[in-house]
Coordinates of C-alpha atoms and ligand atoms in Angstrom, one line a residue:
X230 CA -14.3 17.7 -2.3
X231 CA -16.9 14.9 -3.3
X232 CA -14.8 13.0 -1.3
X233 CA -15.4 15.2 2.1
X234 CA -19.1 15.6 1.3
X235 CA -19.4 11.7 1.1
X236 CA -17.6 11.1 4.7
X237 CA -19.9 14.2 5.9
X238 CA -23.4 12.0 4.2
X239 CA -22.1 9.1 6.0
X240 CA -21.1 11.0 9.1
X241 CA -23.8 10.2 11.6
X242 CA -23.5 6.7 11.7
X243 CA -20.0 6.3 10.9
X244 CA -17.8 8.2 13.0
X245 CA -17.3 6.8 16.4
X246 CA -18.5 3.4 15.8
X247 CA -16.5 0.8 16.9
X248 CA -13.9 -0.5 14.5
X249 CA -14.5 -4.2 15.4
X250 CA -18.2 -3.4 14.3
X251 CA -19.4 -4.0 10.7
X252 CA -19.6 -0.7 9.6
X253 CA -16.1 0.0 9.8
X254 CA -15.1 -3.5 8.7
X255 CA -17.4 -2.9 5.4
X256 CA -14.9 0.2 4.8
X257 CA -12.2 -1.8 5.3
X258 CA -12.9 -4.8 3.1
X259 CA -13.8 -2.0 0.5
X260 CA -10.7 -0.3 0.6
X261 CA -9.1 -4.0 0.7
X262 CA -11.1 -5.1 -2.7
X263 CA -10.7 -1.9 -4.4
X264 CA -6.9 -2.0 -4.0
X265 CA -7.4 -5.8 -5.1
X266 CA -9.0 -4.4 -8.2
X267 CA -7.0 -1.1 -8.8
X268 CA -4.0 -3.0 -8.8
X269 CA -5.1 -6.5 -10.9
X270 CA -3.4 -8.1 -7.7
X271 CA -2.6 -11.7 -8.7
X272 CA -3.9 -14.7 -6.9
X273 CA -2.4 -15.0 -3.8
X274 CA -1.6 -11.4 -3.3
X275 CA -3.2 -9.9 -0.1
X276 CA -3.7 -6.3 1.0
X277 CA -2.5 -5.7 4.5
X278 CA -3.0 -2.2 6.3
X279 CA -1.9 -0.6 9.9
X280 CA -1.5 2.7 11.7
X281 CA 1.5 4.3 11.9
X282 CA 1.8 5.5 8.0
X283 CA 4.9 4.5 5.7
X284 CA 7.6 5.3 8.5
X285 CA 5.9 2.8 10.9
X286 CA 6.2 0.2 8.4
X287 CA 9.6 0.5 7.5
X288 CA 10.1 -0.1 11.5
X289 CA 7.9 -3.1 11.1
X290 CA 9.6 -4.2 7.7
X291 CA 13.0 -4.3 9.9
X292 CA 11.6 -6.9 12.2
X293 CA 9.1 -9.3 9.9
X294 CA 10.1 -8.8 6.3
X295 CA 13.9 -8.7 6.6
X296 CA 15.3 -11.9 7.2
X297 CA 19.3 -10.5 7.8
X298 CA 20.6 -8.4 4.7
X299 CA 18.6 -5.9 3.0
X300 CA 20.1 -3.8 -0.7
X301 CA 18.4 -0.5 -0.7
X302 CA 18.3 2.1 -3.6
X303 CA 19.0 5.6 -2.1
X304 CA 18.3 8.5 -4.0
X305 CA 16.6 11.1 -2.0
X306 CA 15.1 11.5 1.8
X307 CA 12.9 9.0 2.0
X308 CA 14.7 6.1 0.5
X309 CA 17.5 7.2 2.6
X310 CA 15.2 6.9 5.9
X311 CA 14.4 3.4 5.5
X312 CA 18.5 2.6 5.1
X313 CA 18.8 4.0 7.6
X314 CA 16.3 2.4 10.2
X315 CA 17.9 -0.8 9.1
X316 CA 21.4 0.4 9.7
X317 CA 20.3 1.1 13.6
X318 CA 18.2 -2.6 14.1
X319 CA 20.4 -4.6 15.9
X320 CA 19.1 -7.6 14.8
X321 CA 20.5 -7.1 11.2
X322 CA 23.6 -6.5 9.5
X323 CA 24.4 -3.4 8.1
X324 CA 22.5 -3.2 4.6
X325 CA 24.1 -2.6 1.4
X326 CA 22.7 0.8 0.3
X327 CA 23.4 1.8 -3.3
X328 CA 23.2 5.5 -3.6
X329 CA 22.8 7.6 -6.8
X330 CA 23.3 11.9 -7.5
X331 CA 20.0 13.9 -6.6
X332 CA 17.9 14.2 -9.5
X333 CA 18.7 10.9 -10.6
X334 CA 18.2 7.3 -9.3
X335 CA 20.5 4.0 -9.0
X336 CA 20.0 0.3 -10.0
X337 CA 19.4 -2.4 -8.3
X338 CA 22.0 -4.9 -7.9
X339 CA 21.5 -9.2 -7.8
X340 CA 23.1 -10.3 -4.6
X341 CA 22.7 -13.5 -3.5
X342 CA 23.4 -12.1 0.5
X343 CA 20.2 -10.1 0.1
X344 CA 17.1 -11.2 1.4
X345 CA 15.4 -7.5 0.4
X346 CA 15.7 -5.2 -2.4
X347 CA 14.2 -2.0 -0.9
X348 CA 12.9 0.3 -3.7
X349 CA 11.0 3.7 -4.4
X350 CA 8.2 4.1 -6.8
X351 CA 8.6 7.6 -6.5
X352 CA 11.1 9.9 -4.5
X353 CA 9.1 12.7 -3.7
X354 CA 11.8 15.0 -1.8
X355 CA 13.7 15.2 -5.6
X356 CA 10.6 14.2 -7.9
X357 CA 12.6 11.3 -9.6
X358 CA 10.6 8.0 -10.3
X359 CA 11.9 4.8 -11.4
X360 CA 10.1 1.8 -13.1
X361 CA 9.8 -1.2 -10.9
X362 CA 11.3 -3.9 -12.0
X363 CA 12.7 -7.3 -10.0
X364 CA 16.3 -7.1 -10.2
X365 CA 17.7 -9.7 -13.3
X366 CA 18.6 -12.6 -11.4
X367 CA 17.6 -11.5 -7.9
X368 CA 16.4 -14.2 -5.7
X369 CA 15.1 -12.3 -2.7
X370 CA 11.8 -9.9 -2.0
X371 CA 11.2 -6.5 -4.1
X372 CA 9.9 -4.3 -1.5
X373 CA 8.7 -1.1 -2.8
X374 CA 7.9 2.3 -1.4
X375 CA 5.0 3.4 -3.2
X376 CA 3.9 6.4 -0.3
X377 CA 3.8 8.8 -3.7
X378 CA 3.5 6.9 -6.4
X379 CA 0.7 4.3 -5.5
X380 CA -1.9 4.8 -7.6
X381 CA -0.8 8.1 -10.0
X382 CA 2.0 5.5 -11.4
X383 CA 1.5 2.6 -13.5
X384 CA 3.0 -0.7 -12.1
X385 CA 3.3 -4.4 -12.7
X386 CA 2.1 -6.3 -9.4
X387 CA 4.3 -9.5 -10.8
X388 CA 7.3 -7.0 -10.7
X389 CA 7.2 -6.7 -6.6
X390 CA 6.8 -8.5 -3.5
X391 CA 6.1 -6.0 -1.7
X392 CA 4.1 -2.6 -2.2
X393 CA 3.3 -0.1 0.8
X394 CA 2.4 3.6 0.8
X395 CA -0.1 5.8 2.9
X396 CA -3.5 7.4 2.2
X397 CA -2.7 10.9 2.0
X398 CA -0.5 11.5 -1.2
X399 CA -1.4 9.8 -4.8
X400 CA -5.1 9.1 -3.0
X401 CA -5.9 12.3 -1.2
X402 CA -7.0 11.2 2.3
X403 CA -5.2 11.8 5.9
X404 CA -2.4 10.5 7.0
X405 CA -1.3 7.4 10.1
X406 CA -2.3 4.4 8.4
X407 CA -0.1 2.1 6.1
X408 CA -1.0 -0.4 3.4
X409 CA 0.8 -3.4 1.9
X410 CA 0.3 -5.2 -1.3
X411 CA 1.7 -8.1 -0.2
X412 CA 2.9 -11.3 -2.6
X413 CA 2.8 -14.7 -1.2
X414 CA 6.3 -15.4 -1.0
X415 CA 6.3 -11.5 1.3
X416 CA 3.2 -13.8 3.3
X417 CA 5.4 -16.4 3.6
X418 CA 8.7 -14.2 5.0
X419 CA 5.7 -12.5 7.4
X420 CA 4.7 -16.1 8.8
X421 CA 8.5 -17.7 9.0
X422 CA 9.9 -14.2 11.1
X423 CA 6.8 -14.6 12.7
X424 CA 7.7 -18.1 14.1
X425 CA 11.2 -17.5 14.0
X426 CA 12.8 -16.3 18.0
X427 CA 13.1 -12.7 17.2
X428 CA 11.5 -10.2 19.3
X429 CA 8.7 -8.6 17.8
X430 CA 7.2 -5.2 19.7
X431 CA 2.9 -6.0 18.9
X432 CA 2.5 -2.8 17.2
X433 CA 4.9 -3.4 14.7
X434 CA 4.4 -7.4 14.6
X435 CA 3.5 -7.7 10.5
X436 CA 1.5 -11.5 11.2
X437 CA -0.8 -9.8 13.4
X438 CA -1.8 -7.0 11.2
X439 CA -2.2 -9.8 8.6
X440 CA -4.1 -12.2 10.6
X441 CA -5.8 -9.0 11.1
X442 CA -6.3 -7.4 7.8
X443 CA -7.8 -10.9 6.8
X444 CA -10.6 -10.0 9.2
X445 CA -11.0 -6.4 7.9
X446 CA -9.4 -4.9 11.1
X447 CA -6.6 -3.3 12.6
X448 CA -4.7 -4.6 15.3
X449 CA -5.2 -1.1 17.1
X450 CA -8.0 2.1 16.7
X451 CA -7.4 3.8 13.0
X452 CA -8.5 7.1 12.3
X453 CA -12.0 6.0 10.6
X454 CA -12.4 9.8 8.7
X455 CA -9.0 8.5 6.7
X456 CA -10.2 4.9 5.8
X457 CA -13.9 6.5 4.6
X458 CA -12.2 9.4 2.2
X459 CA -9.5 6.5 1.5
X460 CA -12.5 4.0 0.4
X461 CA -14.3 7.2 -1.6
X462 CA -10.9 7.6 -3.7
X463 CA -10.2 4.3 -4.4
X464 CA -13.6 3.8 -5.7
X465 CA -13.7 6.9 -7.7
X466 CA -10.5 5.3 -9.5
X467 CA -11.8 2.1 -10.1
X468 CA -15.6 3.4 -11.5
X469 CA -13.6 5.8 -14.2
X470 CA -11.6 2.8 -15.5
X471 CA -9.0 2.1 -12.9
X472 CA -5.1 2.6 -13.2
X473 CA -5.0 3.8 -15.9
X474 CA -7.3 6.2 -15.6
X475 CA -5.7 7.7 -12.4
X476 CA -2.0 7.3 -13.6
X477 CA -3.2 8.6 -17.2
X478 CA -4.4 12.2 -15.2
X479 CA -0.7 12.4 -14.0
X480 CA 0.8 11.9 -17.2
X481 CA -1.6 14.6 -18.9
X482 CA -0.3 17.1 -16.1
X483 CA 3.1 16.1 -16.2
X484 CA 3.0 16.8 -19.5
X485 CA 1.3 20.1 -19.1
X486 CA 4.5 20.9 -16.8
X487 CA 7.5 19.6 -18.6
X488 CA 6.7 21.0 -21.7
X489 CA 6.0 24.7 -20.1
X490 CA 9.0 23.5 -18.2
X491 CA 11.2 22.7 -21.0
X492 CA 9.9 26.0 -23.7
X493 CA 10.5 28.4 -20.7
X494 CA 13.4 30.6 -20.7
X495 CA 13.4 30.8 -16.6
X496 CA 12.5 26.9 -16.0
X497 CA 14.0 23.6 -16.4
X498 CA 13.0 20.5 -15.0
X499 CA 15.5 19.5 -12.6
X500 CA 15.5 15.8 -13.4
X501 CA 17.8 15.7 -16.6
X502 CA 16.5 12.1 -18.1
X503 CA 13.5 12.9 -19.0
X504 CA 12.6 9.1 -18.4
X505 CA 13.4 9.6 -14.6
X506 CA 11.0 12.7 -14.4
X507 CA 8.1 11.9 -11.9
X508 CA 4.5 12.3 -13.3
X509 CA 3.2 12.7 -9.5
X510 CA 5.5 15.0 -8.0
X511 CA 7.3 18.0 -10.2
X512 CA 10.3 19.3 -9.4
X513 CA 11.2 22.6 -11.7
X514 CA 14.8 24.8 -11.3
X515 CA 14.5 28.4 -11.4
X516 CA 16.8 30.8 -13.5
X517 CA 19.2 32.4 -10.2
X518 CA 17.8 35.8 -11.0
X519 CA 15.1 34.7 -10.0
X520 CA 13.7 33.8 -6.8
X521 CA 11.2 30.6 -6.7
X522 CA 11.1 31.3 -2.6
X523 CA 8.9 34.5 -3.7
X524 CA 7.4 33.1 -6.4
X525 CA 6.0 30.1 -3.7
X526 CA 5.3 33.0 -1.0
X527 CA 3.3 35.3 -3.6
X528 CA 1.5 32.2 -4.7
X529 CA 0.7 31.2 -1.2
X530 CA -0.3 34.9 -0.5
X531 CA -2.9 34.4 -3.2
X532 CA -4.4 30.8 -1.5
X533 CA -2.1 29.1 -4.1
X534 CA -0.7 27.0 -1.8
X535 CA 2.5 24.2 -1.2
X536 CA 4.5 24.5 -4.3
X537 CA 7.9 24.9 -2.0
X538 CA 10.6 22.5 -2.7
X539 CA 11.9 20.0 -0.6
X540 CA 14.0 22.2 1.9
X541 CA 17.1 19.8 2.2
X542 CA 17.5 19.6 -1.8
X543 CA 18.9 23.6 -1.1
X544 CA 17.8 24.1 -5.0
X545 CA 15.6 27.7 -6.3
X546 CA 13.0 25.0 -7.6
X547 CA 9.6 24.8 -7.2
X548 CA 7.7 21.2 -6.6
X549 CA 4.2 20.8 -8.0
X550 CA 2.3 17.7 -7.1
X551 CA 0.2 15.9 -9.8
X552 CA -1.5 13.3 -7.6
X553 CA -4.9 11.7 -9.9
X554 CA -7.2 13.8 -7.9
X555 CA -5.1 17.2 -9.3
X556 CA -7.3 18.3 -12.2
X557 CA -4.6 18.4 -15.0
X558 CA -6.6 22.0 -16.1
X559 CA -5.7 22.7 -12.4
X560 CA -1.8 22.1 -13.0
X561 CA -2.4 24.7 -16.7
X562 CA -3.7 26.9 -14.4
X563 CA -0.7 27.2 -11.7
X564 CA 1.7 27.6 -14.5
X565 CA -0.6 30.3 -15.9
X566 CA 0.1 32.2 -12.0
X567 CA 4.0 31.1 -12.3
X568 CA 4.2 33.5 -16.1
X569 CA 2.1 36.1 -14.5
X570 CA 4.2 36.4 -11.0
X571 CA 7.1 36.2 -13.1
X572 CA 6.6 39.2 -15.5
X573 CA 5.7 40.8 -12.2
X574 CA 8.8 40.6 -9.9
Ligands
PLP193 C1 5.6 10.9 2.3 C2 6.5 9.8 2.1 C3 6.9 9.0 3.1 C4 6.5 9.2 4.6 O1 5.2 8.8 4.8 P1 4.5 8.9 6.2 O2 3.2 8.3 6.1 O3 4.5 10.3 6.6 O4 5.4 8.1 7.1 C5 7.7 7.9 2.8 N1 8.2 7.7 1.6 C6 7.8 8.4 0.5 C7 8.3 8.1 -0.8 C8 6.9 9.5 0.8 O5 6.6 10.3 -0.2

């Protein structure tokens, strides 16, 4: 809300300036710094951006951050996307994908044939989140998906290589645009693909967004509405005390859910190690006599809205999101409306 009424404030001489212009390059080096801080990025370590959102830059990641072999961890939908874009490049041999039950998540493997571990913070279509952690012995780049967990999840930035999400999950702005936490050696792969005879469509060509982001642009128009409410978020975080601030309001409503969760006699969480449950996204099983499809429809018929589950997953489960701008009270609240449409079916 305070985020919309600052874009609104700002309106009139923001929107539909010109994106080489200061104005928008001011919100861009903001959202670049506070990232920077949010994070404690190392030295070295550079925030990249783009349009296209997460999906676009697994495209990209296929041409300028995988040399040949790529290991990926796939334990839900989205994990399983990137896999798979890498499977149809031509340009690089079939990756090794390591694949775990729903509900649950694999380990990474040290393999001296792969150039790219390719890991998810969080997998949001099962609400199962792993630490991140560089494989024991690995040699080549941790690449992470972070599109859920980025900033409602704590993480150590000497633990990856690699960390890219989108703007409208963990810090509730719009979607189309990706960012990149990048690690020297990941600036390094960028630049030697880069100069390496590989094809490279321009929209997708990572050394360009870099030389780019350096400048506090993007290689093509981005929606300025989601870098402004992006910008608002991110400072937001960092004022109240930064990571842990905005990680520590997931874990107070996870906990507000998995303990209802776990003393319910219709719900269990669906993640069975309780170490693997995600503090961002919830996923909660149903008892079969009862049906969470009505419970999400008379919820959404009340303006309590999106708490269906992943549609694939086939499970009578709800999914409650508890991104950092989710009041935890908020997250009390819903489960409040769960009891009461419960005793009422
Ligand atoms: C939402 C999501 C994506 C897709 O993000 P887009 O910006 O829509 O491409 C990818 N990975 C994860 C883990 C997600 O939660």
């Amino acid at each position: 809300m305070e985020q919309l009424d600052a874009l609104v404030a700002d309106g009139t001489t923001y929107m539909g300036t010109s994106h080489r212009q200061a104005t928008v390059r001011n919100k861009v080096g903001e959202v670049r710094e506070g990232l920077n801080a949010l994070f404690s990025l190392p030295d070295g370590y550079e925030v990249l951006l783009g349009n296209g959102g997460t999906t676009t830059f697994w495209d990209a990641a296929t041409f300028q951050l995988i040399s040949h072999h790529s290991q990926h961890l796939s334990f839900g939908e989205f994990s399983s996307k990137f896999a798979a874009a890498v499977k149809s490049a031509p340009h690089l041999s079939d990756p090794q994908i390591i694949e775990s039950e729903v509900g649950s998540h694999p380990m990474a493997e040290a393999n001296d044939e792969v150039d790219l571990y390719a890991l998810t913070h969080n997998e949001t279509s099962t609400g199962v989140m792993m630490e991140i952690q560089r494989p024991p012995g690995a040699k080549g780049l941790v690449a992470v998906d972070a599109t859920s967990g980025a900033g409602g999840l704590m993480v150590d930035p000497t633990q990856f290589d690699c960390y890219y999400f989108a703007p409208q999950k963990s810090f509730a702005s719009d979607g189309g645009l990706w960012l990149a936490l990048c690690s020297p050696a990941a600036i390094e792969r960028i630049e030697s693909l880069a100069a390496a005879d590989r094809w490279t469509p321009a929209s997708l060509d990572l050394k360009i967004a870099l030389d780019n982001s350096r400048l506090n642009q993007t290689y093509n128009t981005p929606a300025l509405a989601t870098i402004h409410l992006l910008a608002s978020q991110i400072k937001w975080m960092n004022d109240n005390g930064g990571l842990s601030f905005s990680s520590g309001r997931s874990r107070q409503s996870a906990e507000i859910l998995y303990t209802w969760a776990e003393a319910s006699d219709f719900a269990t969480p669906f993640v069975s190690n309780p170490a693997h449950r995600s503090k961002v996204v919830g996923t909660i099983d149903f008892r079969d006599d009862i049906d969470a499809t009505l419970i999400a429809k008379i919820l959404r018929a009340n303006g309590v809205v999106d708490t269906d589950p992943y549609r694939k997953l086939g499970r009578n489960q709800l999914r409650i999101a508890m991104f950092p701008a989710i009041d935890p009270e908020d997250v009390a609240s819903l489960l409040a409306c769960v009891n009461y449409v419960v005793g009422h079916l």
